[in-house]
XYZ file of N, CA and C in Angstrom:
801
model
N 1.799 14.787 -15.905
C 1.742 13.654 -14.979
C 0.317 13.157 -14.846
N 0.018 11.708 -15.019
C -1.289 11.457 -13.915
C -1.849 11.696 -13.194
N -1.142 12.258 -12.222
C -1.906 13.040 -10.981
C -1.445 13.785 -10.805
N -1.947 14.828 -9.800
C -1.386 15.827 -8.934
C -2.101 15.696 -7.677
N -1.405 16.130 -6.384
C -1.206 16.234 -5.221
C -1.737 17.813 -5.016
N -2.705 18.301 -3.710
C -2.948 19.040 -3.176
C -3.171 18.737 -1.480
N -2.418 19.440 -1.071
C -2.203 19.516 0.791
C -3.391 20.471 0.822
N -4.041 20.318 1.964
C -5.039 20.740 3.142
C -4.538 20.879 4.449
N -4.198 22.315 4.276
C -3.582 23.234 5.211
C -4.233 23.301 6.290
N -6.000 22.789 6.460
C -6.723 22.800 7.496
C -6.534 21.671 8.631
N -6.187 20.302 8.151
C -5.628 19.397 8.464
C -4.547 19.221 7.862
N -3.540 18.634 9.036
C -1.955 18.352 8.947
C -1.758 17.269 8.290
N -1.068 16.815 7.381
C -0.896 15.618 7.088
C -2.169 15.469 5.531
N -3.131 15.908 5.381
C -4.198 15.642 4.942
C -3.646 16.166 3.224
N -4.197 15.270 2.157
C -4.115 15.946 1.020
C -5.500 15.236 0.220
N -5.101 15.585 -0.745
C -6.342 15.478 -2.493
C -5.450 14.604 -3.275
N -5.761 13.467 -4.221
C -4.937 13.191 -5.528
C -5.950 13.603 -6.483
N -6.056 13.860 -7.256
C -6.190 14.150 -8.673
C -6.135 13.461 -9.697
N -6.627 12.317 -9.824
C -6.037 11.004 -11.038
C -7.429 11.874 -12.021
N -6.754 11.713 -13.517
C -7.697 12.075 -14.663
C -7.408 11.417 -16.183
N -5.819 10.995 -15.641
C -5.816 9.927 -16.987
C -5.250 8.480 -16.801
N -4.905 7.652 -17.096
C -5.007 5.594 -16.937
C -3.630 6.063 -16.367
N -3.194 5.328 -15.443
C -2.354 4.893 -14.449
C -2.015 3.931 -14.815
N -0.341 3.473 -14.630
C 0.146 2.447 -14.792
C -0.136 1.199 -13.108
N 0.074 0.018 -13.686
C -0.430 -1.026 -12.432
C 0.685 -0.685 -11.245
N -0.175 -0.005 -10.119
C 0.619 0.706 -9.359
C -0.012 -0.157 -7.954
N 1.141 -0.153 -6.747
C 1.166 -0.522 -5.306
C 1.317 0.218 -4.549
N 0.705 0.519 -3.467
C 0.907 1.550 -2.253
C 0.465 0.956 -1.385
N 1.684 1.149 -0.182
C 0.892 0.792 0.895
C 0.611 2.063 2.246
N -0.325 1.495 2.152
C -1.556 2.912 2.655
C -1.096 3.410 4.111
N -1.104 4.494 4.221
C -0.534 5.206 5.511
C -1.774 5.716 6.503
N -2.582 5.975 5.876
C -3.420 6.954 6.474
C -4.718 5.977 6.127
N -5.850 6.962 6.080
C -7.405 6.641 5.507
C -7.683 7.070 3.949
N -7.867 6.398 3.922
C -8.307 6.635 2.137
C -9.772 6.541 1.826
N -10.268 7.638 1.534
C -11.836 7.442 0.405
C -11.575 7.695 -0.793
N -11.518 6.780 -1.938
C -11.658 7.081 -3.380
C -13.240 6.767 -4.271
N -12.972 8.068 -4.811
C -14.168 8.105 -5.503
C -13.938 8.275 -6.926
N -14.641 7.786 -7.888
C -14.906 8.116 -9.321
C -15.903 9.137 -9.903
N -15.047 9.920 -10.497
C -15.920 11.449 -11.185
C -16.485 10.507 -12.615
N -16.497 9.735 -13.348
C -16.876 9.619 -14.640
C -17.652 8.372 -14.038
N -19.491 8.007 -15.144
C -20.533 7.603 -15.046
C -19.613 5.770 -15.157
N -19.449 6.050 -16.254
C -18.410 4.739 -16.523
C -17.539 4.058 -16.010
N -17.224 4.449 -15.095
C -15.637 3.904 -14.344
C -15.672 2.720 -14.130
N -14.408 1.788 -14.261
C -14.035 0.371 -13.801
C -12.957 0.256 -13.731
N -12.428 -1.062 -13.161
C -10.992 -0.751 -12.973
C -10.957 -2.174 -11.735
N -9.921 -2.473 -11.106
C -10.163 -3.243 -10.229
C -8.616 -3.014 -9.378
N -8.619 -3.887 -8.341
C -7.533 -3.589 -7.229
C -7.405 -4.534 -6.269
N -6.130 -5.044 -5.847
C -6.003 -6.193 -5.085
C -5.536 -5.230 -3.545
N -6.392 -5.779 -2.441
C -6.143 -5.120 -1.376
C -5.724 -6.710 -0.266
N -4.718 -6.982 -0.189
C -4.214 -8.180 1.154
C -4.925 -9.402 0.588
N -4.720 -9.859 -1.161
C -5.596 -10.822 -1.547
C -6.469 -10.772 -1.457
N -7.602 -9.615 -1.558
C -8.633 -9.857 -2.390
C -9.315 -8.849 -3.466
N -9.910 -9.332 -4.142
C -9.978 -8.365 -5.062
C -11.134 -7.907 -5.239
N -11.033 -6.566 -5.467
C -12.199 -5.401 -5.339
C -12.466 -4.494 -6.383
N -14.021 -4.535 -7.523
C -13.947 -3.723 -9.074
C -14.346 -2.441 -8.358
N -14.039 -1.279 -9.295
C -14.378 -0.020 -9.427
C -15.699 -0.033 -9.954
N -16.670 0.977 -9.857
C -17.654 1.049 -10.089
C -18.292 2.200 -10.228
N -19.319 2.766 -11.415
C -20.102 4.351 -11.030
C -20.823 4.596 -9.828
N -20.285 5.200 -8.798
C -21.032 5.493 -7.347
C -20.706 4.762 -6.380
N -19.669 4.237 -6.692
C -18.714 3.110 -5.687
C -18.119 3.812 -5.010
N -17.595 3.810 -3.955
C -16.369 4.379 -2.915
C -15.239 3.289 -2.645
N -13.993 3.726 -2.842
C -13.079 2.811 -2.285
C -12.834 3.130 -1.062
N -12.662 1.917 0.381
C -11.952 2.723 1.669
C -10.853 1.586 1.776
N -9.862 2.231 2.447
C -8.807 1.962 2.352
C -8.290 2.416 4.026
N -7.298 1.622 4.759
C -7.132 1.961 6.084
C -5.618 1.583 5.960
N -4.964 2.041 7.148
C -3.393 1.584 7.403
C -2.950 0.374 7.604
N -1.943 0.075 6.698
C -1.427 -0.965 6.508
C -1.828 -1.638 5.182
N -3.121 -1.309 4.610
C -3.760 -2.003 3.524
C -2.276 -1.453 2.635
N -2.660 -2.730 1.687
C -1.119 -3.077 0.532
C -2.302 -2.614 -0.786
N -2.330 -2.492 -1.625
C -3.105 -1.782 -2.815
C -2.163 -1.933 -4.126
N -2.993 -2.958 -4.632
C -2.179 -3.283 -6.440
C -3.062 -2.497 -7.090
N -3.010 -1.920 -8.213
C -3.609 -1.584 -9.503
C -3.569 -2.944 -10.485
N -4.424 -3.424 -10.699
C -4.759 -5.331 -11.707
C -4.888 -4.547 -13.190
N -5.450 -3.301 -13.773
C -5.586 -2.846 -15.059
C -5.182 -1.292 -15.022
N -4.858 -1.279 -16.150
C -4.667 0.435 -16.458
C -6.013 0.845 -17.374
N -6.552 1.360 -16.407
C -7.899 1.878 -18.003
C -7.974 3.375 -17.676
N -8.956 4.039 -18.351
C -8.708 5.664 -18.980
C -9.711 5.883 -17.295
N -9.336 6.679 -16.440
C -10.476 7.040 -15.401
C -10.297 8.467 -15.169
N -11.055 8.629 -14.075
C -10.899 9.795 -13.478
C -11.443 9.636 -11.986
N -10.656 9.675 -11.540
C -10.951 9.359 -9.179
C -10.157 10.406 -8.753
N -11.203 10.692 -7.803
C -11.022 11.690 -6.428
C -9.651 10.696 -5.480
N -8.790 10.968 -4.339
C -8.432 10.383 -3.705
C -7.969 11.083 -1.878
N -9.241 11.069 -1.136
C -9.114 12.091 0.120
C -7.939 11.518 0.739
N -6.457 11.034 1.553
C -5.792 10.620 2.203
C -6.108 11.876 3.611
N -6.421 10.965 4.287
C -6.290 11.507 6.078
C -5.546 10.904 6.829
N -4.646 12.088 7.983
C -3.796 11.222 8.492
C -4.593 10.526 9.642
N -4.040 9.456 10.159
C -4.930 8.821 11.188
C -4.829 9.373 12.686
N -3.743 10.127 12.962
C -4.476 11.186 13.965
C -5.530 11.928 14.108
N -6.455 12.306 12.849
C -7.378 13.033 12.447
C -8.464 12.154 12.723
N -8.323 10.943 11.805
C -9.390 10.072 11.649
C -9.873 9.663 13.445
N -8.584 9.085 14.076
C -8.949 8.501 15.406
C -9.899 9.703 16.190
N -9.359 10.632 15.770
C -10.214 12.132 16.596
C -11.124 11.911 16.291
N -12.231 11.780 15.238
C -13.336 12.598 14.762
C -13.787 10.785 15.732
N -13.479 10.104 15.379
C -13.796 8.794 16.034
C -13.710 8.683 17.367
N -12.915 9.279 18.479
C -13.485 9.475 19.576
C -14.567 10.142 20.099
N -14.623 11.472 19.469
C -15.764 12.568 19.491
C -16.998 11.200 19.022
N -16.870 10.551 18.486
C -18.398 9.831 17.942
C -18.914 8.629 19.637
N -17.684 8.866 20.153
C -17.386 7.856 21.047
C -16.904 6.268 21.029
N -16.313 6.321 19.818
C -15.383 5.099 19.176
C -14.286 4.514 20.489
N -14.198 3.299 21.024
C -13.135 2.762 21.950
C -11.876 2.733 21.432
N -12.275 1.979 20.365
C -10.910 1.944 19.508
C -10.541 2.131 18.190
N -9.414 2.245 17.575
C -8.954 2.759 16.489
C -10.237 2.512 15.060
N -9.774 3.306 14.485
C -11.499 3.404 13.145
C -10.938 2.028 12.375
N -11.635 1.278 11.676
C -11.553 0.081 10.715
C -12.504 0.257 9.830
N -12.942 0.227 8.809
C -13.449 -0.074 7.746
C -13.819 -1.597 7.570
N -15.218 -1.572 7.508
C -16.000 -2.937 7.496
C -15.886 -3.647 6.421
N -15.407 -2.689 5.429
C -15.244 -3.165 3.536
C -14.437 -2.719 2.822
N -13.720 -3.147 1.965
C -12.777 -2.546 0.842
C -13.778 -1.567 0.004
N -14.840 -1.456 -0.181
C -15.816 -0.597 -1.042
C -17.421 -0.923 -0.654
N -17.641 0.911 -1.013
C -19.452 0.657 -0.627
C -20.256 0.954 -1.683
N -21.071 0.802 -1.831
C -22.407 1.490 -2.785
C -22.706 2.209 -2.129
N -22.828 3.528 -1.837
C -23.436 4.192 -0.463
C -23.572 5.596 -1.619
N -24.960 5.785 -1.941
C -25.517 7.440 -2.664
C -24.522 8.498 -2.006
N -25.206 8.332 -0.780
C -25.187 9.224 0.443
C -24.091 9.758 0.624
N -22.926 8.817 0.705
C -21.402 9.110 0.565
C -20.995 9.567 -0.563
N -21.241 8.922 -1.183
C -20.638 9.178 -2.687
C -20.862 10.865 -3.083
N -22.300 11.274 -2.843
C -22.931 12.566 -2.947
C -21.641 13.489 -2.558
N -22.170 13.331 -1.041
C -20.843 14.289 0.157
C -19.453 14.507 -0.480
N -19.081 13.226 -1.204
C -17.555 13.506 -1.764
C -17.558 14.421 -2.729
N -18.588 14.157 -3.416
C -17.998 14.841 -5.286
C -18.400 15.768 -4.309
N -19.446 16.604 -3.464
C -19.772 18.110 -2.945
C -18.385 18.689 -2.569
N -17.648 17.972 -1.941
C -16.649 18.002 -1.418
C -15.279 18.656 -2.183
N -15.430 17.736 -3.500
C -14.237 17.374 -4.225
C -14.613 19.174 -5.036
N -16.007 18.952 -5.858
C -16.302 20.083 -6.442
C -16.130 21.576 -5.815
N -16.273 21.408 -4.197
C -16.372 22.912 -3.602
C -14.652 23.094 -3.901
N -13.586 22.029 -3.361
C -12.274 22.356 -3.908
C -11.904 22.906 -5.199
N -12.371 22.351 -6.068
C -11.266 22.531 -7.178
C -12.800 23.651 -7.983
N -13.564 23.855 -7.203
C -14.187 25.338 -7.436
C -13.985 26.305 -6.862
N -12.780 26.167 -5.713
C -12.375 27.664 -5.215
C -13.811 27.865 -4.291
N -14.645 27.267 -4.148
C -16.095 27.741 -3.312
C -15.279 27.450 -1.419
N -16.331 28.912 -0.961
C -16.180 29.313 0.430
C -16.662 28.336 1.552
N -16.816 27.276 1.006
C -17.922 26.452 1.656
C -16.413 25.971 3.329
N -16.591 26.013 4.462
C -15.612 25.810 5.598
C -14.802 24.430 5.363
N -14.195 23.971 4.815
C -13.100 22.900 4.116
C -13.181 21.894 5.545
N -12.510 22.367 6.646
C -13.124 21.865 8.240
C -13.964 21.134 8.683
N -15.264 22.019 8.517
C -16.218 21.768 8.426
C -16.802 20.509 7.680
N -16.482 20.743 6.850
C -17.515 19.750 5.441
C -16.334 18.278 5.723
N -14.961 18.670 5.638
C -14.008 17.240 5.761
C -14.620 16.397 7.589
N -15.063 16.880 8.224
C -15.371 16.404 9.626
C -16.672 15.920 9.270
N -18.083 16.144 8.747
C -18.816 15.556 8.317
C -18.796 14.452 7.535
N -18.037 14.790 6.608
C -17.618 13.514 5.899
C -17.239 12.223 6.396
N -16.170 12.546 7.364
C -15.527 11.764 7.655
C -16.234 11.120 9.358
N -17.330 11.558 9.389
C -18.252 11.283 10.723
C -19.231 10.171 9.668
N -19.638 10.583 8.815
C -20.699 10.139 8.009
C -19.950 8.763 7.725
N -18.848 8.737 6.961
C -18.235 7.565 6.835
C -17.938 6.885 7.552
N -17.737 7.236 8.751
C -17.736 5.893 9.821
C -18.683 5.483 10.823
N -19.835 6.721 10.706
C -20.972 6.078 11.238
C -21.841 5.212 9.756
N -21.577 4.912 8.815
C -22.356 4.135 8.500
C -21.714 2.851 7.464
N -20.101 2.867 7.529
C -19.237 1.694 7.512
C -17.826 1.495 8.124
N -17.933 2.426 9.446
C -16.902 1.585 10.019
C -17.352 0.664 11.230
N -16.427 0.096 11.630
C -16.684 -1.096 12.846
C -15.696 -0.220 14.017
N -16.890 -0.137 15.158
C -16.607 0.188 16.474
C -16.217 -0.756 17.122
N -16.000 -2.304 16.789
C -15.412 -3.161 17.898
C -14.310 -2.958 18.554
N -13.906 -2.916 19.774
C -12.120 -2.820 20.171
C -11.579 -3.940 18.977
N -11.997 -4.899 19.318
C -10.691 -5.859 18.119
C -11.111 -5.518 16.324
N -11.439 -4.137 16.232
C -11.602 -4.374 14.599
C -10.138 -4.137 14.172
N -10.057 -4.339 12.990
C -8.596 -4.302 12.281
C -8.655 -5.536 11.348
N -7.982 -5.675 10.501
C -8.024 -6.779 9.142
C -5.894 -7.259 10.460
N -6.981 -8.462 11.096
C -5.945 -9.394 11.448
C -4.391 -9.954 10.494
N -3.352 -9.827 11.541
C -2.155 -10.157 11.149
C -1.656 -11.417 12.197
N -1.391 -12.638 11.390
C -0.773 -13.475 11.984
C 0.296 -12.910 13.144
N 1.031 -13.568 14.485
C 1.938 -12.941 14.914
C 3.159 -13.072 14.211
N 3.581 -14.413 13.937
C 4.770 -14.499 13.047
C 5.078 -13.547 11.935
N 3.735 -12.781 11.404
C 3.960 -12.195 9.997
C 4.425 -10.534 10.611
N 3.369 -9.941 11.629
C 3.361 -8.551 11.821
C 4.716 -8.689 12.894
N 5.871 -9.446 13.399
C 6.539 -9.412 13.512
C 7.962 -9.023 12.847
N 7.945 -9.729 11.257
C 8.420 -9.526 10.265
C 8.125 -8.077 9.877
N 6.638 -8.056 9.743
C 6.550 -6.929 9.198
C 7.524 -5.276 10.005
N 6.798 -5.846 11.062
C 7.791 -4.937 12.412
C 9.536 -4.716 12.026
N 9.869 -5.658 11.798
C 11.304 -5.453 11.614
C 11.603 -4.887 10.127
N 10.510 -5.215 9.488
C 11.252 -4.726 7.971
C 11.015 -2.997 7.871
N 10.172 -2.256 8.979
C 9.848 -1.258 9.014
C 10.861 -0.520 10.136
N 11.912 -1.682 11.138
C 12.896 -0.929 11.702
C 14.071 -0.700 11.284
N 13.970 -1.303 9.707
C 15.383 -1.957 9.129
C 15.253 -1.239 7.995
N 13.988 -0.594 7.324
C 13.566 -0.376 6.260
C 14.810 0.149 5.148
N 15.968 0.892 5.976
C 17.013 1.354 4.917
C 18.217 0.366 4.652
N 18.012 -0.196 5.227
C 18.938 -1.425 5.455
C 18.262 -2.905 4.729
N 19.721 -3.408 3.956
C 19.655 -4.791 3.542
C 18.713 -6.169 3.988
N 17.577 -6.549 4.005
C 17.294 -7.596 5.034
C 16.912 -8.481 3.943
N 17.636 -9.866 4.480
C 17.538 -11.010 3.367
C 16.244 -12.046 4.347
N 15.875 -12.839 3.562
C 14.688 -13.762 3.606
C 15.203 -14.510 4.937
N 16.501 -15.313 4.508
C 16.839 -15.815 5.880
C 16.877 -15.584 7.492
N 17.144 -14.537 7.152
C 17.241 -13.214 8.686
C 15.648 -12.726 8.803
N 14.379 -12.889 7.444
C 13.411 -12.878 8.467
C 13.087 -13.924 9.092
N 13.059 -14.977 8.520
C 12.875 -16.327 8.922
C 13.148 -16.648 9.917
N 14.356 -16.027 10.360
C 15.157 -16.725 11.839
C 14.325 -16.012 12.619
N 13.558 -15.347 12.618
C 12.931 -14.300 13.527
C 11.976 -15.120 14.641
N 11.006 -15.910 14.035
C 10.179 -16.741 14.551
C 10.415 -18.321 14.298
N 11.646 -18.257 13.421
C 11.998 -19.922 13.557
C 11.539 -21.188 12.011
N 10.781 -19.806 11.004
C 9.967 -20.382 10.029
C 10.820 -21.116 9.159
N 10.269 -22.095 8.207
C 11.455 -21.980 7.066
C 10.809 -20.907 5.988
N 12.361 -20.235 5.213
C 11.908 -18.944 4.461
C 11.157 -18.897 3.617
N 11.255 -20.312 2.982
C 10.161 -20.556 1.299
C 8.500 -20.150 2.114
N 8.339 -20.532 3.277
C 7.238 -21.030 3.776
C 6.703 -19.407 4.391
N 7.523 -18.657 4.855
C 7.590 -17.291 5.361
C 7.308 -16.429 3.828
N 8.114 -16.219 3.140
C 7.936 -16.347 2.062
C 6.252 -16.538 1.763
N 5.841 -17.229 1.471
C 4.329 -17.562 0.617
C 3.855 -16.884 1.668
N 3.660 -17.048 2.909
C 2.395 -16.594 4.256
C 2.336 -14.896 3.830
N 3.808 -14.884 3.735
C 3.836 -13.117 3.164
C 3.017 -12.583 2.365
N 3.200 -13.154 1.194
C 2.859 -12.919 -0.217
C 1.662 -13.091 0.159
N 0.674 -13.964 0.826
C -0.405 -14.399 0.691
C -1.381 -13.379 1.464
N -0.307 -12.766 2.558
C -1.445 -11.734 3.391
C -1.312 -10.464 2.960
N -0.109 -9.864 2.609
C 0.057 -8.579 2.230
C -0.091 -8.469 0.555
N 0.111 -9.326 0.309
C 0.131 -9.049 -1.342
C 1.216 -8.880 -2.242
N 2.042 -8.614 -1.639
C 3.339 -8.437 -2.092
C 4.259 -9.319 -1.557
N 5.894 -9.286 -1.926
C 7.031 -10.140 -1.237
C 7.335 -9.625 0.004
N 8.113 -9.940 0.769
C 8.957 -9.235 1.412
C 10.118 -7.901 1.168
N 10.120 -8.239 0.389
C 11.443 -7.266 -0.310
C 10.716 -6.409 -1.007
N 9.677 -6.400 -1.689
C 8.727 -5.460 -2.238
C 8.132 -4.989 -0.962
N 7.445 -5.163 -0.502
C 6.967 -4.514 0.980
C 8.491 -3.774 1.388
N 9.343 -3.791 1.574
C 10.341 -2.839 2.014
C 10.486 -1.441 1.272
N 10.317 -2.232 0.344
C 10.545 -1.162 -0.761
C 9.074 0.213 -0.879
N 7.911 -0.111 -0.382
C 6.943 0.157 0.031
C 7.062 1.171 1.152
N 7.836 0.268 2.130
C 7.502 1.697 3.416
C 8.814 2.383 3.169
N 10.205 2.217 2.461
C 11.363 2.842 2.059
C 10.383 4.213 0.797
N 9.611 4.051 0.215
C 8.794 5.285 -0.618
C 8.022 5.666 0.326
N 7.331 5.615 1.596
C 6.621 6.540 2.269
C 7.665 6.939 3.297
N 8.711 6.538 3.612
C 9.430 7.397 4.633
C 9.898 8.310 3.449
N 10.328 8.344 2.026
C 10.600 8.785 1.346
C 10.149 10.020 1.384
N 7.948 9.967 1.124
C 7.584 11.077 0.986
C 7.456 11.967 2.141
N 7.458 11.303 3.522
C 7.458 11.716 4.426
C 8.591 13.139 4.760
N 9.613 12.278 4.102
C 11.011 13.519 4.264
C 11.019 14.413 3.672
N 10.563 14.140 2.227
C 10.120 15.466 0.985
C 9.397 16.360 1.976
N 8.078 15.758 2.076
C 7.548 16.950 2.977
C 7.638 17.666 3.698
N 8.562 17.036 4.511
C 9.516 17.184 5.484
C 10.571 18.778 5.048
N 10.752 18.783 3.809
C 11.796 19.487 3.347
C 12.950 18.889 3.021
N 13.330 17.829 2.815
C 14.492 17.021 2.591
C 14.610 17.125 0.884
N 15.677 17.113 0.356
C 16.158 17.156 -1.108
C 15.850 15.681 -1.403
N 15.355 15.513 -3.130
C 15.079 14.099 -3.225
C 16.472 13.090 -3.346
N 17.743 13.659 -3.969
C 18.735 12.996 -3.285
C 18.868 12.093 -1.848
N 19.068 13.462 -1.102
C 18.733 13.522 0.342
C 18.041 12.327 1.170
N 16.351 12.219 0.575
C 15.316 11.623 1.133
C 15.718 10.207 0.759
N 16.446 9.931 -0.738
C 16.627 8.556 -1.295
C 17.812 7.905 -0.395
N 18.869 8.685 -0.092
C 19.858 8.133 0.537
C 19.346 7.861 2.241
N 18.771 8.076 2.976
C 18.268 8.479 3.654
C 17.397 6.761 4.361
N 16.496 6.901 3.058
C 15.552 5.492 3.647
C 16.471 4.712 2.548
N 17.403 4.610 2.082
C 18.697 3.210 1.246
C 18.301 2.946 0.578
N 17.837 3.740 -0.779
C 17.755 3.248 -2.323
C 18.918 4.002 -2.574
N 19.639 3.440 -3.561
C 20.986 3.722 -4.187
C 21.313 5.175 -4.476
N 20.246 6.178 -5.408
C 20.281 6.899 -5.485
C 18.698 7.720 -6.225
N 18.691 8.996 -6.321
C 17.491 9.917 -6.879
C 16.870 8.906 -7.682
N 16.940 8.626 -9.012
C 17.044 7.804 -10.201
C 15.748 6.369 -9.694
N 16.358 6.104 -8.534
C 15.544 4.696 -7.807
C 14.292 5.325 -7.248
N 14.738 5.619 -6.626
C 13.411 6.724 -5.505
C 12.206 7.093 -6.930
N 12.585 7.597 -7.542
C 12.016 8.627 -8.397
C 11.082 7.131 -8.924
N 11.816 5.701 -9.302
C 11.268 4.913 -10.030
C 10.060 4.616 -9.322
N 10.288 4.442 -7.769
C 9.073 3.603 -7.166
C 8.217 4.549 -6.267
N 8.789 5.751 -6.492
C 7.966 6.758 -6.203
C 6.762 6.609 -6.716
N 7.451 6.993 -7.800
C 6.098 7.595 -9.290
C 5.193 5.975 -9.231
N 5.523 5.083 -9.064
C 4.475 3.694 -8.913
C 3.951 3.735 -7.870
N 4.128 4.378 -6.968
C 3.396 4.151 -5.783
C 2.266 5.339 -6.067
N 2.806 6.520 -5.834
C 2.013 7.750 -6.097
C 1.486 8.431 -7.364
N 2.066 8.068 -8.535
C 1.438 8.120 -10.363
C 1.855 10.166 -9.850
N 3.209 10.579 -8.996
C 4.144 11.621 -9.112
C 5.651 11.039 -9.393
N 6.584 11.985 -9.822
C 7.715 11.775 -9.834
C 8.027 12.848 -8.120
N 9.010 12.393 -7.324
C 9.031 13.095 -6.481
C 9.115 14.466 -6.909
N 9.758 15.015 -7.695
C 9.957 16.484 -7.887
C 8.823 17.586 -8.285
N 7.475 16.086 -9.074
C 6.112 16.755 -9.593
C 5.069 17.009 -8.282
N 5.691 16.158 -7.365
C 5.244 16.424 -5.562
C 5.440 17.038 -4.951
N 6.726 18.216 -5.089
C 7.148 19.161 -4.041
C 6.596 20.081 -4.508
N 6.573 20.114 -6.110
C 5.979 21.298 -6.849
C 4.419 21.579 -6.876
N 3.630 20.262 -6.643
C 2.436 20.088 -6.108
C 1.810 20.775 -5.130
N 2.549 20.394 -4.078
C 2.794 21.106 -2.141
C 2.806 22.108 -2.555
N 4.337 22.795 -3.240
C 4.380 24.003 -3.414
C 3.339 25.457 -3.689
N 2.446 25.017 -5.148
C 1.729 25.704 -5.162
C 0.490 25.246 -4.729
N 0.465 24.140 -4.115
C -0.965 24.205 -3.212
C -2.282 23.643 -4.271
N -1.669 23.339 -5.539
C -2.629 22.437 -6.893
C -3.416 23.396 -6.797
């Protein structure tokens, strides 16, 4: 597989990806906090985050926050770190800093040495088995990163029209269930062609693709959960294993079953 998955038993929710060979043009939409980093001098690559687009770079960091929609634009040969934190974690280390409100990210990507350093230390003490306090070093990190690119404003957040995060709202209460264009439309009164484009234009995706989006993270949610991938597919209303498995593996570059086995032994 492309990647592999490792959980961090120190934090709940918290894992590692592992990307080391070209990925197919993949979408996720982001649950948690994301720092991605590139292990090779060379790296490029690029990525559409809510319409706009952002290159990979040697010593670049990607950040990534909840709700961000994330295309893959090329498949090229790489190798990236990928920290996911859940945002219970993140909001913590962000009150302790004395943050009002929820953490935001000032940028889709930084040039930052400093960061960049901390990660590979980070990434390397893992997958070197080194004693270094996992706790420890992930709470620095993740202090460091938002004292020197996140935004402490109460209103930070990458703004959502109301008409849209309304929609969005419902397609996330409906997520296993059928919802046609018309029935979002009627929601706020739009016409659908027109609902339609505003969509596409802020999230990046359709409507019906965005479903399909948070239908694969309640997905992985249940795996983790302990749920059978049958189980998990019928569950959030893809037809069957076969489906799940398809937009799994595009979202995450796992097949669900290369994910439990991941968890399992702990990568």
């Amino acid at each position: 597989m492309p990647a592999s998955w490792r959980a961090l038993p120190e934090i709940d929710g918290a894992c590692v990806i592992r990307i080391d060979e070209a990925l197919e043009c993949a979408r996720l939409l982001v649950e948690g906090y994301l720092l991605i980093v590139p292990l090779r001098p060379d790296a490029r690559g690029r990525y559409r985050v809510h319409g706009n687009e952002v290159a990979a770079a040697a010593g670049r960091t990607q950040l990534r926050e909840p709700g961000d929609v994330q295309r893959t634009l090329d498949r090229r040969s790489t190798s990236v770190r990928v920290l996911w934190l859940p945002v219970a974690y993140v909001e913590a280390v962000a009150r302790a800093l004395g943050w009002p409100a929820a953490p935001h990210w000032r940028g889709l990507a930084v040039d930052d040495p400093t960061l960049f350093a901390a990660q590979h230390q980070l990434h390397a003490g893992l997958e070197g088995g080194g004693s270094e306090d996992l706790a420890v070093a992930l709470r620095q990190l993740v202090s460091l990163a938002l004292e020197r690119h996140g935004d402490r404003r109460p209103h930070a957040g990458r703004g959502v029209l109301r008409e849209l995060a309304a929609v969005r709202e419902h397609l996330r209460l409906h997520l296993a269930e059928r919802v046609t264009l018309a029935e979002l439309a009627a929601i706020d009164g739009i016409n659908a062609q027109h609902l339609a484009h505003m969509f596409t234009a802020a999230f990046g995706v359709a409507p019906d693709d965005y479903q399909i989006l948070l239908r694969v993270n309640a997905a992985r949610a249940l795996l983790t959960a302990g749920a059978s991938i049958a189980g998990a597919a019928a569950q959030v209303g893809f037809t069957d294993a076969a489906q799940l498995t398809r937009h799994f593996r595009r979202a995450f570059a796992v097949t669900p079953a290369a994910y439990l086995r991941d968890l399992a032994v702990g990568c």
